[in-house]
Amino acid sequence: MSTRHLTFGLLGVALLASMAAGAAEQTSVTETNLAPLPIDLPEAYFGGTPIIYVSPNFEEPVYTQRAPFMAPQGAVNLAKGKPVTSSDANPRLGNLSFLTDQEKDYHNEFLLELGTGVQWIQIDLGETAELFAVLAWHFHMGDRVYFDVVVQVSDDPSFAKGVTTLYNNDIDNSAGLGVGADTEYIENYQGRLIDAKGVKGRYVRLYSNGNTTDDTNNYVEVEVFGRPREG
């Protein structure tokens, strides 16, 4: 884990209700028939100890709800019910199936917890598809920042070739996947929405490397919006 400075303090109700903005760029898909993605958000959690987090690439929390994300009509959550594998074959808490079961609440019964260090989870979409967005929820009960968040897509289940990186906020390559330029952020009930820009792939892999509360790696849900490749 890279060296970071973390200070706890009381920031008031406004910070407790803060919501990260999601990916800043709208999808680059050029189709004209666009519609908002059908995103179903879980209940927000207001409580716990707020944090002040200092990092060179930290995204300050905002107080507005994320704008609708526009994607080609017919885009659906291709990850729903799909099989999940992981670098940690024996999670400390929960089951790998929790990642795609549509349960996004912050309670522990919906939480998948992997071990310490750099860990990944991987979703097999079943076939190559055109992808427009990845929406990921880590543990969002209270304020946490997850380190070295990297999201990749490939047609190779081993991710040894043909890999496209959609998101990487590892500024010092402590995860060993290269230096990223994306921002760190505080988890919240809206999840982190990542623009996939129409990339094609069958497997989606997400990495992390502990968080500001402890060294474990948590997930609640991951949704992958897209449509099967034509032809």
JSON list of C-alpha atoms in Angstrom, two decimals:
[
{"chain": "A", "resi": 1, "resn": "MET", "atom": "CA", "xyz": [0.00, 0.00, 0.00]},
{"chain": "A", "resi": 2, "resn": "SER", "atom": "CA", "xyz": [1.37, 3.44, -0.84]},
{"chain": "A", "resi": 3, "resn": "THR", "atom": "CA", "xyz": [2.11, 6.01, 1.88]},
{"chain": "A", "resi": 4, "resn": "ARG", "atom": "CA", "xyz": [-0.83, 8.32, 2.48]},
{"chain": "A", "resi": 5, "resn": "HIS", "atom": "CA", "xyz": [-1.87, 10.71, 5.24]},
{"chain": "A", "resi": 6, "resn": "LEU", "atom": "CA", "xyz": [-5.25, 10.13, 6.86]},
{"chain": "A", "resi": 7, "resn": "THR", "atom": "CA", "xyz": [-6.82, 12.36, 9.50]},
{"chain": "A", "resi": 8, "resn": "PHE", "atom": "CA", "xyz": [-10.15, 11.73, 11.21]},
{"chain": "A", "resi": 9, "resn": "GLY", "atom": "CA", "xyz": [-12.39, 14.60, 12.23]},
{"chain": "A", "resi": 10, "resn": "LEU", "atom": "CA", "xyz": [-15.96, 15.80, 12.55]},
{"chain": "A", "resi": 11, "resn": "LEU", "atom": "CA", "xyz": [-17.12, 17.37, 9.30]},
{"chain": "A", "resi": 12, "resn": "GLY", "atom": "CA", "xyz": [-20.84, 17.68, 10.11]},
{"chain": "A", "resi": 13, "resn": "VAL", "atom": "CA", "xyz": [-23.95, 16.41, 8.42]},
{"chain": "A", "resi": 14, "resn": "ALA", "atom": "CA", "xyz": [-23.01, 17.79, 5.01]},
{"chain": "A", "resi": 15, "resn": "LEU", "atom": "CA", "xyz": [-20.01, 15.51, 4.63]},
{"chain": "A", "resi": 16, "resn": "LEU", "atom": "CA", "xyz": [-21.93, 12.52, 5.95]},
{"chain": "A", "resi": 17, "resn": "ALA", "atom": "CA", "xyz": [-24.35, 13.04, 3.07]},
{"chain": "A", "resi": 18, "resn": "SER", "atom": "CA", "xyz": [-21.69, 13.70, 0.46]},
{"chain": "A", "resi": 19, "resn": "MET", "atom": "CA", "xyz": [-21.81, 11.74, -2.78]},
{"chain": "A", "resi": 20, "resn": "ALA", "atom": "CA", "xyz": [-18.93, 11.15, -5.17]},
{"chain": "A", "resi": 21, "resn": "ALA", "atom": "CA", "xyz": [-19.67, 12.39, -8.66]},
{"chain": "A", "resi": 22, "resn": "GLY", "atom": "CA", "xyz": [-18.70, 9.26, -10.63]},
{"chain": "A", "resi": 23, "resn": "ALA", "atom": "CA", "xyz": [-16.72, 9.30, -13.84]},
{"chain": "A", "resi": 24, "resn": "ALA", "atom": "CA", "xyz": [-16.36, 12.81, -15.21]},
{"chain": "A", "resi": 25, "resn": "GLU", "atom": "CA", "xyz": [-16.51, 11.96, -18.90]},
{"chain": "A", "resi": 26, "resn": "GLN", "atom": "CA", "xyz": [-19.69, 10.84, -20.65]},
{"chain": "A", "resi": 27, "resn": "THR", "atom": "CA", "xyz": [-19.42, 7.84, -22.96]},
{"chain": "A", "resi": 28, "resn": "SER", "atom": "CA", "xyz": [-17.72, 8.49, -26.30]},
{"chain": "A", "resi": 29, "resn": "VAL", "atom": "CA", "xyz": [-20.10, 6.17, -28.19]},
{"chain": "A", "resi": 30, "resn": "THR", "atom": "CA", "xyz": [-21.36, 8.20, -31.15]},
{"chain": "A", "resi": 31, "resn": "GLU", "atom": "CA", "xyz": [-24.81, 6.65, -31.58]},
{"chain": "A", "resi": 32, "resn": "THR", "atom": "CA", "xyz": [-27.72, 9.10, -31.62]},
{"chain": "A", "resi": 33, "resn": "ASN", "atom": "CA", "xyz": [-30.33, 6.82, -29.95]},
{"chain": "A", "resi": 34, "resn": "LEU", "atom": "CA", "xyz": [-29.23, 7.24, -26.35]},
{"chain": "A", "resi": 35, "resn": "ALA", "atom": "CA", "xyz": [-31.12, 6.69, -23.11]},
{"chain": "A", "resi": 36, "resn": "PRO", "atom": "CA", "xyz": [-30.26, 6.91, -19.40]},
{"chain": "A", "resi": 37, "resn": "LEU", "atom": "CA", "xyz": [-28.87, 3.70, -17.95]},
{"chain": "A", "resi": 38, "resn": "PRO", "atom": "CA", "xyz": [-31.47, 1.95, -15.75]},
{"chain": "A", "resi": 39, "resn": "ILE", "atom": "CA", "xyz": [-29.54, 2.23, -12.47]},
{"chain": "A", "resi": 40, "resn": "ASP", "atom": "CA", "xyz": [-31.27, 1.14, -9.26]},
{"chain": "A", "resi": 41, "resn": "LEU", "atom": "CA", "xyz": [-29.55, 2.75, -6.27]},
{"chain": "A", "resi": 42, "resn": "PRO", "atom": "CA", "xyz": [-29.53, 1.25, -2.76]},
{"chain": "A", "resi": 43, "resn": "GLU", "atom": "CA", "xyz": [-30.41, 3.10, 0.43]},
{"chain": "A", "resi": 44, "resn": "ALA", "atom": "CA", "xyz": [-27.89, 5.71, 1.53]},
{"chain": "A", "resi": 45, "resn": "TYR", "atom": "CA", "xyz": [-26.10, 5.34, 4.87]},
{"chain": "A", "resi": 46, "resn": "PHE", "atom": "CA", "xyz": [-25.70, 8.40, 7.09]},
{"chain": "A", "resi": 47, "resn": "GLY", "atom": "CA", "xyz": [-23.51, 7.66, 10.06]},
{"chain": "A", "resi": 48, "resn": "GLY", "atom": "CA", "xyz": [-20.10, 6.52, 11.17]},
{"chain": "A", "resi": 49, "resn": "THR", "atom": "CA", "xyz": [-16.95, 8.60, 11.52]},
{"chain": "A", "resi": 50, "resn": "PRO", "atom": "CA", "xyz": [-16.31, 11.06, 8.68]},
{"chain": "A", "resi": 51, "resn": "ILE", "atom": "CA", "xyz": [-12.77, 11.41, 7.40]},
{"chain": "A", "resi": 52, "resn": "ILE", "atom": "CA", "xyz": [-10.43, 13.98, 5.99]},
{"chain": "A", "resi": 53, "resn": "TYR", "atom": "CA", "xyz": [-8.25, 12.22, 3.45]},
{"chain": "A", "resi": 54, "resn": "VAL", "atom": "CA", "xyz": [-5.15, 13.78, 1.92]},
{"chain": "A", "resi": 55, "resn": "SER", "atom": "CA", "xyz": [-3.72, 12.39, -1.33]},
{"chain": "A", "resi": 56, "resn": "PRO", "atom": "CA", "xyz": [-2.30, 13.96, -4.53]},
{"chain": "A", "resi": 57, "resn": "ASN", "atom": "CA", "xyz": [-5.14, 12.55, -6.66]},
{"chain": "A", "resi": 58, "resn": "PHE", "atom": "CA", "xyz": [-8.05, 12.67, -4.23]},
{"chain": "A", "resi": 59, "resn": "GLU", "atom": "CA", "xyz": [-11.49, 13.66, -5.57]},
{"chain": "A", "resi": 60, "resn": "GLU", "atom": "CA", "xyz": [-13.26, 15.93, -3.13]},
{"chain": "A", "resi": 61, "resn": "PRO", "atom": "CA", "xyz": [-16.80, 14.75, -2.34]},
{"chain": "A", "resi": 62, "resn": "VAL", "atom": "CA", "xyz": [-19.70, 16.66, -3.88]},
{"chain": "A", "resi": 63, "resn": "TYR", "atom": "CA", "xyz": [-23.23, 17.17, -2.65]},
{"chain": "A", "resi": 64, "resn": "THR", "atom": "CA", "xyz": [-25.33, 16.48, -5.71]},
{"chain": "A", "resi": 65, "resn": "GLN", "atom": "CA", "xyz": [-26.67, 13.28, -7.18]},
{"chain": "A", "resi": 66, "resn": "ARG", "atom": "CA", "xyz": [-24.90, 11.97, -10.25]},
{"chain": "A", "resi": 67, "resn": "ALA", "atom": "CA", "xyz": [-26.41, 13.02, -13.56]},
{"chain": "A", "resi": 68, "resn": "PRO", "atom": "CA", "xyz": [-28.03, 10.25, -15.66]},
{"chain": "A", "resi": 69, "resn": "PHE", "atom": "CA", "xyz": [-25.47, 8.35, -17.72]},
{"chain": "A", "resi": 70, "resn": "MET", "atom": "CA", "xyz": [-26.50, 8.18, -21.36]},
{"chain": "A", "resi": 71, "resn": "ALA", "atom": "CA", "xyz": [-25.81, 5.00, -23.34]},
{"chain": "A", "resi": 72, "resn": "PRO", "atom": "CA", "xyz": [-27.20, 3.38, -26.49]},
{"chain": "A", "resi": 73, "resn": "GLN", "atom": "CA", "xyz": [-30.77, 2.20, -26.11]},
{"chain": "A", "resi": 74, "resn": "GLY", "atom": "CA", "xyz": [-31.02, -1.44, -25.13]},
{"chain": "A", "resi": 75, "resn": "ALA", "atom": "CA", "xyz": [-28.01, -1.41, -22.82]},
{"chain": "A", "resi": 76, "resn": "VAL", "atom": "CA", "xyz": [-28.61, -3.72, -19.86]},
{"chain": "A", "resi": 77, "resn": "ASN", "atom": "CA", "xyz": [-26.68, -5.05, -16.88]},
{"chain": "A", "resi": 78, "resn": "LEU", "atom": "CA", "xyz": [-24.87, -7.99, -18.46]},
{"chain": "A", "resi": 79, "resn": "ALA", "atom": "CA", "xyz": [-23.26, -8.98, -15.14]},
{"chain": "A", "resi": 80, "resn": "LYS", "atom": "CA", "xyz": [-26.53, -9.92, -13.43]},
{"chain": "A", "resi": 81, "resn": "GLY", "atom": "CA", "xyz": [-26.23, -13.50, -12.13]},
{"chain": "A", "resi": 82, "resn": "LYS", "atom": "CA", "xyz": [-22.97, -14.12, -13.98]},
{"chain": "A", "resi": 83, "resn": "PRO", "atom": "CA", "xyz": [-20.20, -16.27, -12.45]},
{"chain": "A", "resi": 84, "resn": "VAL", "atom": "CA", "xyz": [-17.45, -14.61, -10.43]},
{"chain": "A", "resi": 85, "resn": "THR", "atom": "CA", "xyz": [-13.88, -15.71, -9.72]},
{"chain": "A", "resi": 86, "resn": "SER", "atom": "CA", "xyz": [-11.26, -14.08, -7.51]},
{"chain": "A", "resi": 87, "resn": "SER", "atom": "CA", "xyz": [-7.62, -14.02, -6.50]},
{"chain": "A", "resi": 88, "resn": "ASP", "atom": "CA", "xyz": [-8.89, -15.01, -3.04]},
{"chain": "A", "resi": 89, "resn": "ALA", "atom": "CA", "xyz": [-10.55, -18.41, -3.35]},
{"chain": "A", "resi": 90, "resn": "ASN", "atom": "CA", "xyz": [-11.73, -18.33, 0.26]},
{"chain": "A", "resi": 91, "resn": "PRO", "atom": "CA", "xyz": [-13.32, -14.97, 1.09]},
{"chain": "A", "resi": 92, "resn": "ARG", "atom": "CA", "xyz": [-13.28, -13.91, 4.72]},
{"chain": "A", "resi": 93, "resn": "LEU", "atom": "CA", "xyz": [-16.92, -12.91, 4.53]},
{"chain": "A", "resi": 94, "resn": "GLY", "atom": "CA", "xyz": [-19.73, -13.62, 2.08]},
{"chain": "A", "resi": 95, "resn": "ASN", "atom": "CA", "xyz": [-19.71, -15.44, -1.26]},
{"chain": "A", "resi": 96, "resn": "LEU", "atom": "CA", "xyz": [-18.35, -14.47, -4.65]},
{"chain": "A", "resi": 97, "resn": "SER", "atom": "CA", "xyz": [-21.88, -14.70, -6.02]},
{"chain": "A", "resi": 98, "resn": "PHE", "atom": "CA", "xyz": [-22.76, -11.62, -3.95]},
{"chain": "A", "resi": 99, "resn": "LEU", "atom": "CA", "xyz": [-20.98, -9.53, -6.57]},
{"chain": "A", "resi": 100, "resn": "THR", "atom": "CA", "xyz": [-23.67, -10.06, -9.22]},
{"chain": "A", "resi": 101, "resn": "ASP", "atom": "CA", "xyz": [-26.80, -10.87, -7.19]},
{"chain": "A", "resi": 102, "resn": "GLN", "atom": "CA", "xyz": [-28.35, -7.36, -7.39]},
{"chain": "A", "resi": 103, "resn": "GLU", "atom": "CA", "xyz": [-28.20, -6.87, -3.60]},
{"chain": "A", "resi": 104, "resn": "LYS", "atom": "CA", "xyz": [-26.45, -3.52, -3.11]},
{"chain": "A", "resi": 105, "resn": "ASP", "atom": "CA", "xyz": [-27.38, -2.61, 0.45]},
{"chain": "A", "resi": 106, "resn": "TYR", "atom": "CA", "xyz": [-24.65, -1.62, 2.92]},
{"chain": "A", "resi": 107, "resn": "HIS", "atom": "CA", "xyz": [-25.49, -4.28, 5.53]},
{"chain": "A", "resi": 108, "resn": "ASN", "atom": "CA", "xyz": [-22.96, -7.01, 6.26]},
{"chain": "A", "resi": 109, "resn": "GLU", "atom": "CA", "xyz": [-25.17, -9.79, 4.93]},
{"chain": "A", "resi": 110, "resn": "PHE", "atom": "CA", "xyz": [-24.59, -8.45, 1.41]},
{"chain": "A", "resi": 111, "resn": "LEU", "atom": "CA", "xyz": [-20.85, -7.87, 1.82]},
{"chain": "A", "resi": 112, "resn": "LEU", "atom": "CA", "xyz": [-18.02, -9.77, 0.14]},
{"chain": "A", "resi": 113, "resn": "GLU", "atom": "CA", "xyz": [-14.70, -9.41, 1.97]},
{"chain": "A", "resi": 114, "resn": "LEU", "atom": "CA", "xyz": [-11.43, -10.59, 0.44]},
{"chain": "A", "resi": 115, "resn": "GLY", "atom": "CA", "xyz": [-8.08, -10.84, 2.19]},
{"chain": "A", "resi": 116, "resn": "THR", "atom": "CA", "xyz": [-5.33, -8.25, 2.52]},
{"chain": "A", "resi": 117, "resn": "GLY", "atom": "CA", "xyz": [-2.96, -6.95, -0.12]},
{"chain": "A", "resi": 118, "resn": "VAL", "atom": "CA", "xyz": [-3.72, -6.62, -3.83]},
{"chain": "A", "resi": 119, "resn": "GLN", "atom": "CA", "xyz": [-6.80, -8.72, -4.66]},
{"chain": "A", "resi": 120, "resn": "TRP", "atom": "CA", "xyz": [-9.06, -8.96, -7.70]},
{"chain": "A", "resi": 121, "resn": "ILE", "atom": "CA", "xyz": [-12.52, -10.15, -8.58]},
{"chain": "A", "resi": 122, "resn": "GLN", "atom": "CA", "xyz": [-13.53, -11.12, -12.12]},
{"chain": "A", "resi": 123, "resn": "ILE", "atom": "CA", "xyz": [-16.90, -11.41, -13.86]},
{"chain": "A", "resi": 124, "resn": "ASP", "atom": "CA", "xyz": [-17.44, -13.68, -16.87]},
{"chain": "A", "resi": 125, "resn": "LEU", "atom": "CA", "xyz": [-20.14, -12.08, -19.02]},
{"chain": "A", "resi": 126, "resn": "GLY", "atom": "CA", "xyz": [-20.52, -15.33, -20.99]},
{"chain": "A", "resi": 127, "resn": "GLU", "atom": "CA", "xyz": [-19.70, -13.80, -24.37]},
{"chain": "A", "resi": 128, "resn": "THR", "atom": "CA", "xyz": [-17.91, -10.84, -25.85]},
{"chain": "A", "resi": 129, "resn": "ALA", "atom": "CA", "xyz": [-20.02, -7.72, -25.55]},
{"chain": "A", "resi": 130, "resn": "GLU", "atom": "CA", "xyz": [-19.90, -4.01, -26.28]},
{"chain": "A", "resi": 131, "resn": "LEU", "atom": "CA", "xyz": [-19.58, -2.30, -22.90]},
{"chain": "A", "resi": 132, "resn": "PHE", "atom": "CA", "xyz": [-20.69, 1.20, -21.98]},
{"chain": "A", "resi": 133, "resn": "ALA", "atom": "CA", "xyz": [-20.27, 1.46, -18.21]},
{"chain": "A", "resi": 134, "resn": "VAL", "atom": "CA", "xyz": [-19.02, -0.41, -15.14]},
{"chain": "A", "resi": 135, "resn": "LEU", "atom": "CA", "xyz": [-20.69, 0.51, -11.84]},
{"chain": "A", "resi": 136, "resn": "ALA", "atom": "CA", "xyz": [-18.99, -0.77, -8.69]},
{"chain": "A", "resi": 137, "resn": "TRP", "atom": "CA", "xyz": [-19.98, -0.60, -5.04]},
{"chain": "A", "resi": 138, "resn": "HIS", "atom": "CA", "xyz": [-17.36, -1.31, -2.40]},
{"chain": "A", "resi": 139, "resn": "PHE", "atom": "CA", "xyz": [-18.47, -1.28, 1.25]},
{"chain": "A", "resi": 140, "resn": "HIS", "atom": "CA", "xyz": [-20.44, 1.96, 1.58]},
{"chain": "A", "resi": 141, "resn": "MET", "atom": "CA", "xyz": [-21.41, 1.97, 5.26]},
{"chain": "A", "resi": 142, "resn": "GLY", "atom": "CA", "xyz": [-19.46, 5.00, 6.45]},
{"chain": "A", "resi": 143, "resn": "ASP", "atom": "CA", "xyz": [-16.66, 6.88, 4.71]},
{"chain": "A", "resi": 144, "resn": "ARG", "atom": "CA", "xyz": [-13.91, 4.78, 3.17]},
{"chain": "A", "resi": 145, "resn": "VAL", "atom": "CA", "xyz": [-11.40, 5.27, 0.39]},
{"chain": "A", "resi": 146, "resn": "TYR", "atom": "CA", "xyz": [-10.22, 2.11, -1.37]},
{"chain": "A", "resi": 147, "resn": "PHE", "atom": "CA", "xyz": [-6.64, 2.08, -2.63]},
{"chain": "A", "resi": 148, "resn": "ASP", "atom": "CA", "xyz": [-5.28, 1.06, -6.05]},
{"chain": "A", "resi": 149, "resn": "VAL", "atom": "CA", "xyz": [-8.67, 0.65, -7.72]},
{"chain": "A", "resi": 150, "resn": "VAL", "atom": "CA", "xyz": [-8.08, -0.71, -11.22]},
{"chain": "A", "resi": 151, "resn": "VAL", "atom": "CA", "xyz": [-10.77, -1.89, -13.65]},
{"chain": "A", "resi": 152, "resn": "GLN", "atom": "CA", "xyz": [-9.84, -3.84, -16.77]},
{"chain": "A", "resi": 153, "resn": "VAL", "atom": "CA", "xyz": [-11.61, -5.66, -19.63]},
{"chain": "A", "resi": 154, "resn": "SER", "atom": "CA", "xyz": [-10.32, -8.51, -21.81]},
{"chain": "A", "resi": 155, "resn": "ASP", "atom": "CA", "xyz": [-11.36, -11.50, -23.89]},
{"chain": "A", "resi": 156, "resn": "ASP", "atom": "CA", "xyz": [-8.57, -13.47, -22.19]},
{"chain": "A", "resi": 157, "resn": "PRO", "atom": "CA", "xyz": [-9.66, -14.94, -18.82]},
{"chain": "A", "resi": 158, "resn": "SER", "atom": "CA", "xyz": [-6.06, -14.81, -17.56]},
{"chain": "A", "resi": 159, "resn": "PHE", "atom": "CA", "xyz": [-5.70, -11.12, -18.52]},
{"chain": "A", "resi": 160, "resn": "ALA", "atom": "CA", "xyz": [-2.34, -11.89, -20.08]},
{"chain": "A", "resi": 161, "resn": "LYS", "atom": "CA", "xyz": [-3.18, -10.26, -23.42]},
{"chain": "A", "resi": 162, "resn": "GLY", "atom": "CA", "xyz": [-5.66, -7.92, -25.04]},
{"chain": "A", "resi": 163, "resn": "VAL", "atom": "CA", "xyz": [-6.26, -5.96, -21.83]},
{"chain": "A", "resi": 164, "resn": "THR", "atom": "CA", "xyz": [-7.99, -2.57, -21.81]},
{"chain": "A", "resi": 165, "resn": "THR", "atom": "CA", "xyz": [-7.74, -0.54, -18.60]},
{"chain": "A", "resi": 166, "resn": "LEU", "atom": "CA", "xyz": [-10.85, 1.53, -17.93]},
{"chain": "A", "resi": 167, "resn": "TYR", "atom": "CA", "xyz": [-9.83, 2.98, -14.57]},
{"chain": "A", "resi": 168, "resn": "ASN", "atom": "CA", "xyz": [-6.63, 3.15, -12.53]},
{"chain": "A", "resi": 169, "resn": "ASN", "atom": "CA", "xyz": [-6.09, 5.38, -9.48]},
{"chain": "A", "resi": 170, "resn": "ASP", "atom": "CA", "xyz": [-2.83, 3.74, -8.36]},
{"chain": "A", "resi": 171, "resn": "ILE", "atom": "CA", "xyz": [-0.47, 6.71, -8.51]},
{"chain": "A", "resi": 172, "resn": "ASP", "atom": "CA", "xyz": [2.68, 4.87, -7.39]},
{"chain": "A", "resi": 173, "resn": "ASN", "atom": "CA", "xyz": [2.23, 1.43, -9.04]},
{"chain": "A", "resi": 174, "resn": "SER", "atom": "CA", "xyz": [1.96, -0.27, -5.66]},
{"chain": "A", "resi": 175, "resn": "ALA", "atom": "CA", "xyz": [-0.44, -2.80, -7.23]},
{"chain": "A", "resi": 176, "resn": "GLY", "atom": "CA", "xyz": [2.04, -3.57, -10.01]},
{"chain": "A", "resi": 177, "resn": "LEU", "atom": "CA", "xyz": [-0.37, -2.76, -12.85]},
{"chain": "A", "resi": 178, "resn": "GLY", "atom": "CA", "xyz": [1.15, 0.54, -13.91]},
{"chain": "A", "resi": 179, "resn": "VAL", "atom": "CA", "xyz": [0.73, 4.11, -12.74]},
{"chain": "A", "resi": 180, "resn": "GLY", "atom": "CA", "xyz": [-2.80, 5.46, -13.13]},
{"chain": "A", "resi": 181, "resn": "ALA", "atom": "CA", "xyz": [-4.15, 8.99, -13.51]},
{"chain": "A", "resi": 182, "resn": "ASP", "atom": "CA", "xyz": [-7.68, 8.50, -12.14]},
{"chain": "A", "resi": 183, "resn": "THR", "atom": "CA", "xyz": [-8.86, 9.80, -8.79]},
{"chain": "A", "resi": 184, "resn": "GLU", "atom": "CA", "xyz": [-9.32, 8.23, -5.38]},
{"chain": "A", "resi": 185, "resn": "TYR", "atom": "CA", "xyz": [-12.76, 8.81, -3.89]},
{"chain": "A", "resi": 186, "resn": "ILE", "atom": "CA", "xyz": [-14.94, 8.24, -0.84]},
{"chain": "A", "resi": 187, "resn": "GLU", "atom": "CA", "xyz": [-17.37, 5.35, -1.22]},
{"chain": "A", "resi": 188, "resn": "ASN", "atom": "CA", "xyz": [-21.08, 6.09, -1.13]},
{"chain": "A", "resi": 189, "resn": "TYR", "atom": "CA", "xyz": [-24.41, 4.53, -2.08]},
{"chain": "A", "resi": 190, "resn": "GLN", "atom": "CA", "xyz": [-24.18, 5.74, -5.70]},
{"chain": "A", "resi": 191, "resn": "GLY", "atom": "CA", "xyz": [-21.16, 3.55, -6.40]},
{"chain": "A", "resi": 192, "resn": "ARG", "atom": "CA", "xyz": [-18.36, 4.44, -8.82]},
{"chain": "A", "resi": 193, "resn": "LEU", "atom": "CA", "xyz": [-19.57, 4.73, -12.41]},
{"chain": "A", "resi": 194, "resn": "ILE", "atom": "CA", "xyz": [-16.81, 4.18, -14.97]},
{"chain": "A", "resi": 195, "resn": "ASP", "atom": "CA", "xyz": [-17.24, 5.01, -18.64]},
{"chain": "A", "resi": 196, "resn": "ALA", "atom": "CA", "xyz": [-16.35, 1.94, -20.74]},
{"chain": "A", "resi": 197, "resn": "LYS", "atom": "CA", "xyz": [-16.57, 3.91, -24.00]},
{"chain": "A", "resi": 198, "resn": "GLY", "atom": "CA", "xyz": [-17.89, 0.99, -26.05]},
{"chain": "A", "resi": 199, "resn": "VAL", "atom": "CA", "xyz": [-14.90, -1.30, -25.44]},
{"chain": "A", "resi": 200, "resn": "LYS", "atom": "CA", "xyz": [-15.48, -4.95, -26.36]},
{"chain": "A", "resi": 201, "resn": "GLY", "atom": "CA", "xyz": [-14.69, -7.81, -24.02]},
{"chain": "A", "resi": 202, "resn": "ARG", "atom": "CA", "xyz": [-16.01, -10.83, -22.16]},
{"chain": "A", "resi": 203, "resn": "TYR", "atom": "CA", "xyz": [-14.26, -10.57, -18.79]},
{"chain": "A", "resi": 204, "resn": "VAL", "atom": "CA", "xyz": [-14.25, -7.64, -16.38]},
{"chain": "A", "resi": 205, "resn": "ARG", "atom": "CA", "xyz": [-11.66, -7.61, -13.59]},
{"chain": "A", "resi": 206, "resn": "LEU", "atom": "CA", "xyz": [-11.50, -5.18, -10.64]},
{"chain": "A", "resi": 207, "resn": "TYR", "atom": "CA", "xyz": [-8.50, -4.75, -8.34]},
{"chain": "A", "resi": 208, "resn": "SER", "atom": "CA", "xyz": [-8.07, -3.07, -4.97]},
{"chain": "A", "resi": 209, "resn": "ASN", "atom": "CA", "xyz": [-5.46, -2.94, -2.22]},
{"chain": "A", "resi": 210, "resn": "GLY", "atom": "CA", "xyz": [-7.07, -2.28, 1.16]},
{"chain": "A", "resi": 211, "resn": "ASN", "atom": "CA", "xyz": [-8.81, 0.87, 2.35]},
{"chain": "A", "resi": 212, "resn": "THR", "atom": "CA", "xyz": [-8.66, 3.66, 4.91]},
{"chain": "A", "resi": 213, "resn": "THR", "atom": "CA", "xyz": [-10.39, 1.55, 7.58]},
{"chain": "A", "resi": 214, "resn": "ASP", "atom": "CA", "xyz": [-8.37, -1.68, 7.28]},
{"chain": "A", "resi": 215, "resn": "ASP", "atom": "CA", "xyz": [-6.28, -3.72, 4.84]},
{"chain": "A", "resi": 216, "resn": "THR", "atom": "CA", "xyz": [-9.09, -5.91, 3.50]},
{"chain": "A", "resi": 217, "resn": "ASN", "atom": "CA", "xyz": [-10.86, -5.61, 0.13]},
{"chain": "A", "resi": 218, "resn": "ASN", "atom": "CA", "xyz": [-14.64, -5.35, 0.04]},
{"chain": "A", "resi": 219, "resn": "TYR", "atom": "CA", "xyz": [-17.36, -5.43, -2.60]},
{"chain": "A", "resi": 220, "resn": "VAL", "atom": "CA", "xyz": [-21.11, -5.22, -2.48]},
{"chain": "A", "resi": 221, "resn": "GLU", "atom": "CA", "xyz": [-22.05, -5.28, -6.17]},
{"chain": "A", "resi": 222, "resn": "VAL", "atom": "CA", "xyz": [-20.69, -4.72, -9.67]},
{"chain": "A", "resi": 223, "resn": "GLU", "atom": "CA", "xyz": [-22.88, -3.98, -12.68]},
{"chain": "A", "resi": 224, "resn": "VAL", "atom": "CA", "xyz": [-21.62, -4.01, -16.27]},
{"chain": "A", "resi": 225, "resn": "PHE", "atom": "CA", "xyz": [-23.87, -2.25, -18.74]},
{"chain": "A", "resi": 226, "resn": "GLY", "atom": "CA", "xyz": [-23.64, -3.15, -22.41]},
{"chain": "A", "resi": 227, "resn": "ARG", "atom": "CA", "xyz": [-25.07, -5.31, -25.15]},
{"chain": "A", "resi": 228, "resn": "PRO", "atom": "CA", "xyz": [-23.87, -8.48, -26.88]},
{"chain": "A", "resi": 229, "resn": "ARG", "atom": "CA", "xyz": [-21.63, -7.93, -29.87]},
{"chain": "A", "resi": 230, "resn": "GLU", "atom": "CA", "xyz": [-23.45, -8.23, -33.19]},
{"chain": "A", "resi": 231, "resn": "GLY", "atom": "CA", "xyz": [-22.38, -10.89, -35.65]}
]
